[in-house]
mmCIF file of C-alpha atoms in Angstrom:
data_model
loop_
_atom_site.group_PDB
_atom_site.id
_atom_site.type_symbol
_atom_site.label_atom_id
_atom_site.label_comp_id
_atom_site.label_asym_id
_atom_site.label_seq_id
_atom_site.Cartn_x
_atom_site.Cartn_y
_atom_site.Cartn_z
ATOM 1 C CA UNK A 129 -9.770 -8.560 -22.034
ATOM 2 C CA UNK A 130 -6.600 -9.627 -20.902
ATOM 3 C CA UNK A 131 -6.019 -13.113 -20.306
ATOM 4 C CA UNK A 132 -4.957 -14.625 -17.080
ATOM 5 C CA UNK A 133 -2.043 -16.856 -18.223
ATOM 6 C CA UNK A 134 -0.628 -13.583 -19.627
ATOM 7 C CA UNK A 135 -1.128 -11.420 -16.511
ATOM 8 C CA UNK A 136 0.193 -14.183 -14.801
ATOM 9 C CA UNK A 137 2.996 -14.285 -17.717
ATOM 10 C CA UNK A 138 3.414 -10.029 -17.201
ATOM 11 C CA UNK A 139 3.762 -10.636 -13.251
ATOM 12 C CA UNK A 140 7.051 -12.970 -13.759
ATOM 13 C CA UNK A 141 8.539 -10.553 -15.894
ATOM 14 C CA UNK A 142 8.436 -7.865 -13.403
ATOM 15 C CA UNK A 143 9.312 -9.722 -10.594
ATOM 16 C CA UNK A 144 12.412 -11.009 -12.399
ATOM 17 C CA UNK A 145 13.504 -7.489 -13.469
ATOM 18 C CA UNK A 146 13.170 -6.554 -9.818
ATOM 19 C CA UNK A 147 14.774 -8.971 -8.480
ATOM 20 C CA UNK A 148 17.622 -8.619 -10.449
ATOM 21 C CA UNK A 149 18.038 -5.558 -9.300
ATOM 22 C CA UNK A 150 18.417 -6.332 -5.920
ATOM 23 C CA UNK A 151 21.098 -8.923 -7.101
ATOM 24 C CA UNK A 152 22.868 -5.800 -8.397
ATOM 25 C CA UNK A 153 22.527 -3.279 -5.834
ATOM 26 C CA UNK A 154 22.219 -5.494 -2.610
ATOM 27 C CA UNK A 155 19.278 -4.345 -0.478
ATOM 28 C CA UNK A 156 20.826 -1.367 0.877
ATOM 29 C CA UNK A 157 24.069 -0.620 -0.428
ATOM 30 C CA UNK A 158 22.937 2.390 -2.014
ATOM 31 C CA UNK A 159 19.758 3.120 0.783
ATOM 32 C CA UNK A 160 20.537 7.054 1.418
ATOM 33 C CA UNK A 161 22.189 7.779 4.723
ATOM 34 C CA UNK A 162 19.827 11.286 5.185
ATOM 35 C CA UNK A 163 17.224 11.242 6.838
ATOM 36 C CA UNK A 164 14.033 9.340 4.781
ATOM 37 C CA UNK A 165 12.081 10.769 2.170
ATOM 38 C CA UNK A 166 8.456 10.734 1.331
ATOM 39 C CA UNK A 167 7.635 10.192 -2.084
ATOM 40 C CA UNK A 168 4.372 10.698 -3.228
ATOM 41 C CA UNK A 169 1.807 11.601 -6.606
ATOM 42 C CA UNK A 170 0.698 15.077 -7.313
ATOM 43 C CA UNK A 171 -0.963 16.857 -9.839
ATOM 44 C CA UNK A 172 -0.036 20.760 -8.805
ATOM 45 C CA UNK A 173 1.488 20.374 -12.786
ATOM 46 C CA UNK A 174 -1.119 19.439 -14.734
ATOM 47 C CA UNK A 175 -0.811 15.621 -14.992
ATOM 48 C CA UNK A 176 0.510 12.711 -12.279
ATOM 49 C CA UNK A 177 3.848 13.378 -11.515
ATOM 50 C CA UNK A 178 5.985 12.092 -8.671
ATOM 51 C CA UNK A 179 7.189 13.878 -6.080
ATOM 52 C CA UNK A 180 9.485 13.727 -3.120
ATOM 53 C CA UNK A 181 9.714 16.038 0.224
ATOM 54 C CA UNK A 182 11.297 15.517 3.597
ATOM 55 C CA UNK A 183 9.270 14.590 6.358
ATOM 56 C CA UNK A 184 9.186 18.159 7.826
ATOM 57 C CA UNK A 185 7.875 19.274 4.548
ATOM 58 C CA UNK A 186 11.241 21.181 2.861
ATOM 59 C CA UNK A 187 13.285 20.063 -0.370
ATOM 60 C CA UNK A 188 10.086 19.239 -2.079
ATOM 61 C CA UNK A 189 11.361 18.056 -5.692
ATOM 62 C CA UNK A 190 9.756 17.074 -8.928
ATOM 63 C CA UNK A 191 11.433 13.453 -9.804
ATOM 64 C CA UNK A 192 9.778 12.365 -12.848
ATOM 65 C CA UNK A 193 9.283 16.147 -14.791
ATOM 66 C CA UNK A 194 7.680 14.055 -17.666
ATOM 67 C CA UNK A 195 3.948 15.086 -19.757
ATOM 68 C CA UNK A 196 2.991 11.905 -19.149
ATOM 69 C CA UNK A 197 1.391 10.468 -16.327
ATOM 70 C CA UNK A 198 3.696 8.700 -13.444
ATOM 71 C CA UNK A 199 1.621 6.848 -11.259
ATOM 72 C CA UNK A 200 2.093 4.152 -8.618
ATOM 73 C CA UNK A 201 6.010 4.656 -7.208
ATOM 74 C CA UNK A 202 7.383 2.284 -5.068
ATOM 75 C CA UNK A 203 10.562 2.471 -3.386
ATOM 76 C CA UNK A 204 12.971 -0.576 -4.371
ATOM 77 C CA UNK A 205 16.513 -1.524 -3.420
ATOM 78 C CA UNK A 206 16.298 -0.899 0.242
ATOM 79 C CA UNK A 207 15.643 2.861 -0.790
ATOM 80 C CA UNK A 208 17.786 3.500 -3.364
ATOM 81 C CA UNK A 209 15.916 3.603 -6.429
ATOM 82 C CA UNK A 210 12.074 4.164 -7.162
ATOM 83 C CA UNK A 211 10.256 1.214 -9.456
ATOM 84 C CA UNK A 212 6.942 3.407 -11.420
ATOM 85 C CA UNK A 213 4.739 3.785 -14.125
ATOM 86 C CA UNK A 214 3.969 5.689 -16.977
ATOM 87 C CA UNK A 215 2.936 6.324 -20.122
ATOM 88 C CA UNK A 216 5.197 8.331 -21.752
ATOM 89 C CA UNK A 217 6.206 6.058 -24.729
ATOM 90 C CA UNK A 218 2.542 5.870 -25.592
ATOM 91 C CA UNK A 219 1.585 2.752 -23.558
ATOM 92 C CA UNK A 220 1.345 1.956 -19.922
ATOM 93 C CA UNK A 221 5.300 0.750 -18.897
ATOM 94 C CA UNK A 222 7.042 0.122 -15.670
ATOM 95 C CA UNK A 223 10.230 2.110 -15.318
ATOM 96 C CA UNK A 224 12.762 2.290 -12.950
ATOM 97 C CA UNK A 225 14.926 5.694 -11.788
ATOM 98 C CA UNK A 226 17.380 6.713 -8.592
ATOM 99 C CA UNK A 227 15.764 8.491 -5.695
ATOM 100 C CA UNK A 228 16.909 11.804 -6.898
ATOM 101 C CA UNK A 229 14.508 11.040 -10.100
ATOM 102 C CA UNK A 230 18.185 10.362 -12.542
ATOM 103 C CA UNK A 231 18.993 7.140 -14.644
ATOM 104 C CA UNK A 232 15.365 6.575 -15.891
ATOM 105 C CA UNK A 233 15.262 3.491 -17.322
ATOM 106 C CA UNK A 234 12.891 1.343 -18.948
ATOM 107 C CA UNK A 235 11.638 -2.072 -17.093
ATOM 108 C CA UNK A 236 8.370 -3.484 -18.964
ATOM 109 C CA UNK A 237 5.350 -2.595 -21.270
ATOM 110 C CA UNK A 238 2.104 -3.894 -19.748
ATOM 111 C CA UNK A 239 -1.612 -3.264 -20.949
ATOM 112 C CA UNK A 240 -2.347 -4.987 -17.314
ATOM 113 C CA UNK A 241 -4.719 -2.598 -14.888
ATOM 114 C CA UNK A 242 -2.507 -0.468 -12.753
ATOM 115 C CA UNK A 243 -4.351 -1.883 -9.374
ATOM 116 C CA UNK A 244 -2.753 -5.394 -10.387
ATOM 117 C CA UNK A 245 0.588 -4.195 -10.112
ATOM 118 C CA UNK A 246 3.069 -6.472 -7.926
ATOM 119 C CA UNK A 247 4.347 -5.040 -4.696
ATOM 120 C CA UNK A 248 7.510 -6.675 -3.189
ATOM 121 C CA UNK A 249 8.060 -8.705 -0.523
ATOM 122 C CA UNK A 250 10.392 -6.921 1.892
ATOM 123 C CA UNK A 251 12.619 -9.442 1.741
ATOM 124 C CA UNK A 252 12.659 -9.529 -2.053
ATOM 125 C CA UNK A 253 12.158 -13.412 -2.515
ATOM 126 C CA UNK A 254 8.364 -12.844 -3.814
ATOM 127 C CA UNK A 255 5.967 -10.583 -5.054
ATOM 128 C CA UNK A 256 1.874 -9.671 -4.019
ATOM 129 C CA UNK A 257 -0.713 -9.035 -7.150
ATOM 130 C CA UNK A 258 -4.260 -8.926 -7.625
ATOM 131 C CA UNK A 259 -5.478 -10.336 -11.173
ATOM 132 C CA UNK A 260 -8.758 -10.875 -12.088
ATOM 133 C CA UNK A 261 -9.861 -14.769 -11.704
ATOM 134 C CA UNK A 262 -13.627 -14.811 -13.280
ATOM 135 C CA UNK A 263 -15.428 -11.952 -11.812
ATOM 136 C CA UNK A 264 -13.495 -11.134 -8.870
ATOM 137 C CA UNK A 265 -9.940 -9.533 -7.852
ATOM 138 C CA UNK A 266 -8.051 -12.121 -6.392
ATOM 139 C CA UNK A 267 -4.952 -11.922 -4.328
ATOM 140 C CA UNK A 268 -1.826 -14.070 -5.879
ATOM 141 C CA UNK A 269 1.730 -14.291 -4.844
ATOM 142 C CA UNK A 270 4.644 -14.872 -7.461
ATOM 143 C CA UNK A 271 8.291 -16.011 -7.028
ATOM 144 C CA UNK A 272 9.313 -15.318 -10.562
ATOM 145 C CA UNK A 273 8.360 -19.042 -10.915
ATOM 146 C CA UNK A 274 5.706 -20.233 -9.258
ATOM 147 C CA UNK A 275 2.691 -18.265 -8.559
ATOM 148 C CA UNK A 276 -0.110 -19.083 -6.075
ATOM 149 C CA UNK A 277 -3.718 -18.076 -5.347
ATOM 150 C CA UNK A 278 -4.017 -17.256 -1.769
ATOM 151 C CA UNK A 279 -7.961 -16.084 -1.553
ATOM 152 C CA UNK A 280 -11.036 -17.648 -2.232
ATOM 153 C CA UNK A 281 -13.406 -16.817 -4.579
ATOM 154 C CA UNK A 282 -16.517 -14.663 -4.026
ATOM 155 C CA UNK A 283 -15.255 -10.935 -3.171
ATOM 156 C CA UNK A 284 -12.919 -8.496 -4.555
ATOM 157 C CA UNK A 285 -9.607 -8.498 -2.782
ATOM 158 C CA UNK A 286 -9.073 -4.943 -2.060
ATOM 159 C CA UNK A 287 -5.113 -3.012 -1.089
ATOM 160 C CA UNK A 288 -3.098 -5.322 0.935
ATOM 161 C CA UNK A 289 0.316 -4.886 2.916
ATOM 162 C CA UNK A 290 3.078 -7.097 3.431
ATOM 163 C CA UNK A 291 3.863 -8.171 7.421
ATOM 164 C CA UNK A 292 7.358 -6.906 8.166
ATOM 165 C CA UNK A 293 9.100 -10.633 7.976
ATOM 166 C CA UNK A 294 7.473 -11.326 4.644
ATOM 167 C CA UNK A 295 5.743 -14.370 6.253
ATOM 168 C CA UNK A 296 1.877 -12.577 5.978
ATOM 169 C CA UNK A 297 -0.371 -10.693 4.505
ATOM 170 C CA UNK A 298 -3.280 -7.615 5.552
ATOM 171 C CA UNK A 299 -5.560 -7.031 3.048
ATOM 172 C CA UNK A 300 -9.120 -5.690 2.338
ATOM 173 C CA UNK A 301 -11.810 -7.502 1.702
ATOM 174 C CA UNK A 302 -15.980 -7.043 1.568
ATOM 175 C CA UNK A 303 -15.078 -3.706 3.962
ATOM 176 C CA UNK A 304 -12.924 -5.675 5.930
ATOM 177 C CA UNK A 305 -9.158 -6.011 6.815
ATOM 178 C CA UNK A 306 -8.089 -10.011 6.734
ATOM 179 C CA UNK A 307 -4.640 -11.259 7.848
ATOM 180 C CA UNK A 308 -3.404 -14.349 5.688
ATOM 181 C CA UNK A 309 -0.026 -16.162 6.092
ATOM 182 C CA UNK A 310 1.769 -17.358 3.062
ATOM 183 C CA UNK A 311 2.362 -20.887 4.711
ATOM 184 C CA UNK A 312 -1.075 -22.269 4.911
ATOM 185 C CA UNK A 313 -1.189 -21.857 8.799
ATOM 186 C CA UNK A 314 -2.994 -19.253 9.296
ATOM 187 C CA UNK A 315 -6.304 -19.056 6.817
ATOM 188 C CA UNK A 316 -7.756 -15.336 6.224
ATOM 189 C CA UNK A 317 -8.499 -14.017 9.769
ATOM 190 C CA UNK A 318 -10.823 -10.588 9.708
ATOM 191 C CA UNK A 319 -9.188 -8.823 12.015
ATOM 192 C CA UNK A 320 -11.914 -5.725 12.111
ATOM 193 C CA UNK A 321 -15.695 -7.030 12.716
ATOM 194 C CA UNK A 322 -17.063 -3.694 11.809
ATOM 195 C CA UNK A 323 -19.867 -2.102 10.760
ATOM 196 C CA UNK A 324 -17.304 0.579 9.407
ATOM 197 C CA UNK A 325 -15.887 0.140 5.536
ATOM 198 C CA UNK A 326 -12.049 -0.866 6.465
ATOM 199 C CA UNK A 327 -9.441 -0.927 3.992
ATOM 200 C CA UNK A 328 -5.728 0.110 2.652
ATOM 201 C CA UNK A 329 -4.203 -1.722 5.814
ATOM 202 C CA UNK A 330 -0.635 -0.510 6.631
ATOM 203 C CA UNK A 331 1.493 -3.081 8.401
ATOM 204 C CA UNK A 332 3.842 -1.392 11.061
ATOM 205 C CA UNK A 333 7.744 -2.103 10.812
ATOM 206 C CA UNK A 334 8.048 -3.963 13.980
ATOM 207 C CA UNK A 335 4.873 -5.844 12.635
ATOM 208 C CA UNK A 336 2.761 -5.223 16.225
ATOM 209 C CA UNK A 337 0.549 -2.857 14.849
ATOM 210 C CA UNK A 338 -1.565 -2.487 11.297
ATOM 211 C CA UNK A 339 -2.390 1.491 10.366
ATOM 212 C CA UNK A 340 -6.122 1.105 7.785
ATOM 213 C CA UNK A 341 -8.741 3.563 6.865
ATOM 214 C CA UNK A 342 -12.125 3.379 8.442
ATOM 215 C CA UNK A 343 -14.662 5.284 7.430
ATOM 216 C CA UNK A 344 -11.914 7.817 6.269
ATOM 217 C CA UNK A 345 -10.546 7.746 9.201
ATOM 218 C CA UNK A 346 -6.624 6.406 10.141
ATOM 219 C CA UNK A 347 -7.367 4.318 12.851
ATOM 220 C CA UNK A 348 -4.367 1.772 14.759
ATOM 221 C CA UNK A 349 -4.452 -1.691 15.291
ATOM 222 C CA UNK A 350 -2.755 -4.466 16.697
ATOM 223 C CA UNK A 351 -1.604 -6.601 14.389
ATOM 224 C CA UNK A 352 -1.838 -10.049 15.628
ATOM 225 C CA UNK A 353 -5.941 -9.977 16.648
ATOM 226 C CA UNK A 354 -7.596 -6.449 15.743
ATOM 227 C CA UNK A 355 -7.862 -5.296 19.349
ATOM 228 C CA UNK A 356 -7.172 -1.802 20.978
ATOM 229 C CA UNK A 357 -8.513 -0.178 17.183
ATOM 230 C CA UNK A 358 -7.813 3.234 17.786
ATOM 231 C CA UNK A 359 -8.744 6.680 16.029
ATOM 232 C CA UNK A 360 -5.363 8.042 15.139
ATOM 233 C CA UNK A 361 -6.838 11.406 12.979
ATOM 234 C CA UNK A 362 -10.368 12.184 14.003
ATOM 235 C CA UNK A 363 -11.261 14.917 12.105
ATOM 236 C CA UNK A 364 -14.146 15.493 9.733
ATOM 237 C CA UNK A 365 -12.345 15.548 6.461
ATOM 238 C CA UNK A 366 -11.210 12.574 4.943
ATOM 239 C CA UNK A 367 -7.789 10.430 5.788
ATOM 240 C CA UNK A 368 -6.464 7.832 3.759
ATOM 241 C CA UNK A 369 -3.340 6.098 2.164
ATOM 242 C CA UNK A 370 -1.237 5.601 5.549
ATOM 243 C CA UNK A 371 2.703 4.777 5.416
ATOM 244 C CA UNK A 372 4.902 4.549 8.178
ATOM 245 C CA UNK A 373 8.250 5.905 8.804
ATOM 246 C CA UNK A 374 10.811 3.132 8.816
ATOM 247 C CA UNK A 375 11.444 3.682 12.677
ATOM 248 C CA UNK A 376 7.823 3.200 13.315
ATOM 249 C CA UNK A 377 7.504 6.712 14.948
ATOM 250 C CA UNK A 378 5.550 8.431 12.295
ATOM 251 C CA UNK A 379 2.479 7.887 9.672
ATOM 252 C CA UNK A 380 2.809 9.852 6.535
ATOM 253 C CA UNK A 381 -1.100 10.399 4.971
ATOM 254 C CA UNK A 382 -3.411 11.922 2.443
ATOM 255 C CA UNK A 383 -5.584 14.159 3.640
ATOM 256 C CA UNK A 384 -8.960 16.350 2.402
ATOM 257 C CA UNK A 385 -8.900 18.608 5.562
ATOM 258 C CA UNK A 386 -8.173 21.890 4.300
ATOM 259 C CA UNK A 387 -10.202 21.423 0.929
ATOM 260 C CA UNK A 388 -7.449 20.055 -0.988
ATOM 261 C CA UNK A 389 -6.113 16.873 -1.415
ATOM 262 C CA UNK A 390 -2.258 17.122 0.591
ATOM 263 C CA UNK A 391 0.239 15.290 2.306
ATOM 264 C CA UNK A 392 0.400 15.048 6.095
ATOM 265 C CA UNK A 393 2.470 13.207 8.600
ATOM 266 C CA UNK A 394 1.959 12.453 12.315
ATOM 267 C CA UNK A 395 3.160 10.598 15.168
ATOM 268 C CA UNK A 396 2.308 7.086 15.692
ATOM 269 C CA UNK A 397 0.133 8.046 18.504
ATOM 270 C CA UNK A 398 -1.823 10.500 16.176
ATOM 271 C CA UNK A 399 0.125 13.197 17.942
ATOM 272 C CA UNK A 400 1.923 16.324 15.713
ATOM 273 C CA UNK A 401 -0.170 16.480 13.314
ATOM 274 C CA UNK A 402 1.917 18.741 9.944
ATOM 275 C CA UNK A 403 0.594 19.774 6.780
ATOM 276 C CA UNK A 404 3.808 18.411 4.473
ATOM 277 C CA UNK A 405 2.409 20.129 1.022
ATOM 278 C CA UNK A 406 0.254 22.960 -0.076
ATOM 279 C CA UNK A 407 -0.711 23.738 -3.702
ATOM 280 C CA UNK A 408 -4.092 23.439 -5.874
ATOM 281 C CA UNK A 409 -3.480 20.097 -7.054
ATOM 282 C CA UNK A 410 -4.039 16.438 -5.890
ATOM 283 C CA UNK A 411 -1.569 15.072 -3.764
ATOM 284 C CA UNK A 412 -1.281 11.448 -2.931
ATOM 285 C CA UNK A 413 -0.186 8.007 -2.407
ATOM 286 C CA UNK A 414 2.458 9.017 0.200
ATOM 287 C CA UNK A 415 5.598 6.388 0.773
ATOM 288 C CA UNK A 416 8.289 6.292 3.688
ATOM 289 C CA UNK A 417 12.188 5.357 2.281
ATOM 290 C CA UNK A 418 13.208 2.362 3.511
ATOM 291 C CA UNK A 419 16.134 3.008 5.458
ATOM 292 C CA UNK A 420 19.087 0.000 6.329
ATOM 293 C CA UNK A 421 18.504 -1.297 9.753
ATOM 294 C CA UNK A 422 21.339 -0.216 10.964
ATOM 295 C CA UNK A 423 20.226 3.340 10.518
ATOM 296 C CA UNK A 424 16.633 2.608 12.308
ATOM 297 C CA UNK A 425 15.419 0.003 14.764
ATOM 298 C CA UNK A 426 11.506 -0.040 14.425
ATOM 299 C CA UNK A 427 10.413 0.238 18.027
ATOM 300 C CA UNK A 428 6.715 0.790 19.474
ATOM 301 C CA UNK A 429 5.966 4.808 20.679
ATOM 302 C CA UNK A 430 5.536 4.965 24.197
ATOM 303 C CA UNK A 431 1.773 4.672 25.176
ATOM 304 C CA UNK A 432 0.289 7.974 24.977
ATOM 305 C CA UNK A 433 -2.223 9.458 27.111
ATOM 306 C CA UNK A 434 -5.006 11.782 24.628
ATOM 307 C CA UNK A 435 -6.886 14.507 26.854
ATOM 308 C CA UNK A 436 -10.630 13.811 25.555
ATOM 309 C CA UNK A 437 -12.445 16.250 28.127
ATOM 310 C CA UNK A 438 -12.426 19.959 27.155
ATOM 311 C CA UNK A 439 -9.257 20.690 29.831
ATOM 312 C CA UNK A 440 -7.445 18.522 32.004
ATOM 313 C CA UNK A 441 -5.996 18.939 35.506
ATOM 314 C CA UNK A 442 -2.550 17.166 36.186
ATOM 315 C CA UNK A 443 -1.401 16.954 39.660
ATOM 316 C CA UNK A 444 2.245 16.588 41.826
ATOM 317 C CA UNK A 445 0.866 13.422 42.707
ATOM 318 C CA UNK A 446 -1.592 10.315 41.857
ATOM 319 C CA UNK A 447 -4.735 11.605 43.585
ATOM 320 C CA UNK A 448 -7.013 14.168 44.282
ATOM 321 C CA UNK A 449 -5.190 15.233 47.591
ATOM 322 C CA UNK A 450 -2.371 16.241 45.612
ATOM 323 C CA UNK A 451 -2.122 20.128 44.032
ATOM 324 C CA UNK A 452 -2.848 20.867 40.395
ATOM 325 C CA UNK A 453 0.339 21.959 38.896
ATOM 326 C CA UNK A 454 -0.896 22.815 35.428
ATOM 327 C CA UNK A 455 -3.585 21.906 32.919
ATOM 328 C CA UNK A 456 -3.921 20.321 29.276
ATOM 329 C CA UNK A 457 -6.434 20.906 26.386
ATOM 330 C CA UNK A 458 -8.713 18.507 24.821
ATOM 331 C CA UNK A 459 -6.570 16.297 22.583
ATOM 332 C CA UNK A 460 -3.295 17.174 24.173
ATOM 333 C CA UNK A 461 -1.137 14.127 23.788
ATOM 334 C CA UNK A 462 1.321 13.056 26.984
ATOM 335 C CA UNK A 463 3.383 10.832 27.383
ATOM 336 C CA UNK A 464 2.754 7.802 29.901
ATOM 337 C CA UNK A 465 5.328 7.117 32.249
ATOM 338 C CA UNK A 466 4.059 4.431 34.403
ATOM 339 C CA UNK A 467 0.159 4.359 35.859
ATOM 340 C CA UNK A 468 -0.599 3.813 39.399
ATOM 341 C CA UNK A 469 -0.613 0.952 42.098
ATOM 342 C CA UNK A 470 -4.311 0.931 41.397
ATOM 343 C CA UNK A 471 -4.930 1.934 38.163
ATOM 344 C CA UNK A 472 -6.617 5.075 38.141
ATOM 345 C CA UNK A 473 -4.155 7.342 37.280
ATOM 346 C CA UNK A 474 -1.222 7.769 35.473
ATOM 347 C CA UNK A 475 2.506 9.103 35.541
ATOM 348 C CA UNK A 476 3.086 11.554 32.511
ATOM 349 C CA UNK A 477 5.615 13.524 30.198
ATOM 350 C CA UNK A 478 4.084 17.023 29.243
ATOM 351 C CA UNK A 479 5.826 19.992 28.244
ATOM 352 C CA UNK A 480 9.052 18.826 30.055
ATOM 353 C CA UNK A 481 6.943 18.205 33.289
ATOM 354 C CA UNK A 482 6.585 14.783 34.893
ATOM 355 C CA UNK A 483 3.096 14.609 36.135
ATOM 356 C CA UNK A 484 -0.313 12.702 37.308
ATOM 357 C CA UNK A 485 -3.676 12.832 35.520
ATOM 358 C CA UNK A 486 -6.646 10.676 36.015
ATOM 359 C CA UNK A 487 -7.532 7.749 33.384
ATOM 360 C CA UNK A 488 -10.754 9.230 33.555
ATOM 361 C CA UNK A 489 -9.871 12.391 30.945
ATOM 362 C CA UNK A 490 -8.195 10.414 29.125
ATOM 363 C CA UNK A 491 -8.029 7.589 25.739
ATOM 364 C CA UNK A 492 -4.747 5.338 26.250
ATOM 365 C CA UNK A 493 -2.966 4.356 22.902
ATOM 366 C CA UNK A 494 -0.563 1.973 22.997
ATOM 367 C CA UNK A 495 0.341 -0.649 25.916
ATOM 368 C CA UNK A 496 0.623 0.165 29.633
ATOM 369 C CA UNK A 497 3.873 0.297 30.784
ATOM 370 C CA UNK A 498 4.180 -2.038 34.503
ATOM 371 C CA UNK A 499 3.250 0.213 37.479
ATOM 372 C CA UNK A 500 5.519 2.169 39.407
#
């Protein structure tokens, strides 16, 4: 087995050559000015490959075209290149190539498990691992220097996502999704309470919010105590591996829905729901390019109003005195404008009408914009 000192040893490495990279390329001086790409891992080939498609599903390409297996991408230098690995020289290696899959190039040989490899800070300055400390799967954090334990012993330390400002972690835990900051100040905070298994937490980029699985389900979070959860996809199949868009409007996902294993994307609000890929094989581990933030300002969707009765009157007015001027079906999604003086209903965008329904036909997600 693997010693810890050399994991440890393994993690440096890799954060080094990473961050040197950034050194080079500056954090988004080479970020694409097109709109973002989803990369993501599919087998339709044969073996893992890597994959990358546009978020309304066209100019799906094949970046790695290797007989190996490419596993694990992550998008580095502020979207610019992709840091993977693979096996192709006969042991398991870190490599790193352009988004358009050219300039492959070497990083690292590791014999390390693949679910300890480092993720980034956004802000480049450290790196997130999990190594095995005794019997468990611990969470660490490395500077290239220093490295530090940040859990406590006595449960696996499941996927974990860095907070926006680099200042936090989410990760899973026991069925659980704990919040951790990298100060000291904040101790690991379960954020879920659930009876539900919880896990692969997905920290928004405004850093309000916190996508996860639960029971196979994407639910929505805020990010600061665990309140308003919300069931983004409910459907039957299975959901997993969320990733938002960098302007926070859109979670890219994995889904089982249409007995296969393919890439979806939807709005924040669980809204639009669009099948991105459709072949035979296993699709994946879906990722959002980082875009420069002068391209995208992460801002919170409007709260949206979900129809949960079978059909749904909406009204001129707030009230039952006023005339029904058209009707929604069940899961409809609309728009909230403003609610009412009292409360009980609420102002809404739907099909390029502004109109009224009643908070009683509907599930609010998202925060309440002041009354009009």
């Amino acid at each position: 087995m693997k010693k810890y000192g050399e994991i440890e040893a393994f993690m440096q490495r890799i954060f080094r050559a990473g961050l040197l990279v950034l050194l080079l390329w500056g954090v988004s001086a080479r970020a694409q000015e097109a709109a973002p790409r989803i990369i993501f891992v599919s087998e339709r080939d044969g073996q893992r490959e890597i994959y990358a498609v546009n978020a309304d599903g066209t100019d799906l390409q094949n970046l790695t075209r290797d007989p190996a297996a490419d596993v694990y991408p992550q998008w580095r230098s502020g979207g610019a290149e992709i840091l993977f690995y693979s096996n192709r020289s006969g042991v398991w290696a870190s490599y790193l190539m352009d988004a358009d899959g050219a300039n492959v190039r070497f990083i690292a040989a590791t014999d390390t498990p693949l679910r300890a490899v480092p993720v980034p800070a956004p802000d480049g300055r450290s790196s997130a691992y999990r190594a095995r400390v005794g019997t468990f799967w611990r969470l660490h954090v490395t500077n290239g220097d220093t490295t530090r334990l940040l859990t406590s012993p006595g449960a696996d330390d499941g996927p974990f996502s860095w907070s926006p400002d680099s200042r936090a972690l989410a990760f899973e835990r026991s069925g659980e999704i704990y919040v951790t900051r990298l100060d000291g100040t904040l101790p690991p905070v379960n954020l879920t309470l659930s009876a539900a298994y919880d896990s692969q937490p997905a920290w928004s980029p405004a850093g309000t919010q916190i996508a996860y699985v639960s029971n196979w389900e994407i639910f929505l979070m805020d990010a600061a105590d665990g309140r308003a959860p919300y069931n983004l996809t409910q459907n039957a199949a299975y959901d997993v591996a969320p990733a938002w868009s960098p302007d926070a409007q859109q979670i890219a996902f994995a889904s089982f829905r249409d007995g296969n294993w393919e890439i979806y994307a939807m709005q924040s609000d669980g809204c639009a729901v669009r099948r991105l890929t459709n072949d035979n094989g296993w699709d994946g581990l879906p990722q959002w390019q980082p875009q420069p933030a002068a391209a995208f300002s992460p801002v919170e969707r409007p709260a949206t109003a979900v129809v949960t009765t079978a059909s749904a009157n909406l009204r001129s007015g707030p009230g039952e005195n006023h005339p029904v001027v058209a009707s929604a079906a069940q899961r409809a999604c609309l728009t909230i404008l403003a609610p009412s003086s009292d409360g009980a209903w609420l102002q809404v965008q739907y099909e390029n009408m502004t109109v009224w329904i009643s908070v009683s036909v509907v599930e609010i997600v998202g925060h309440l914009p002041p009354p009009r």
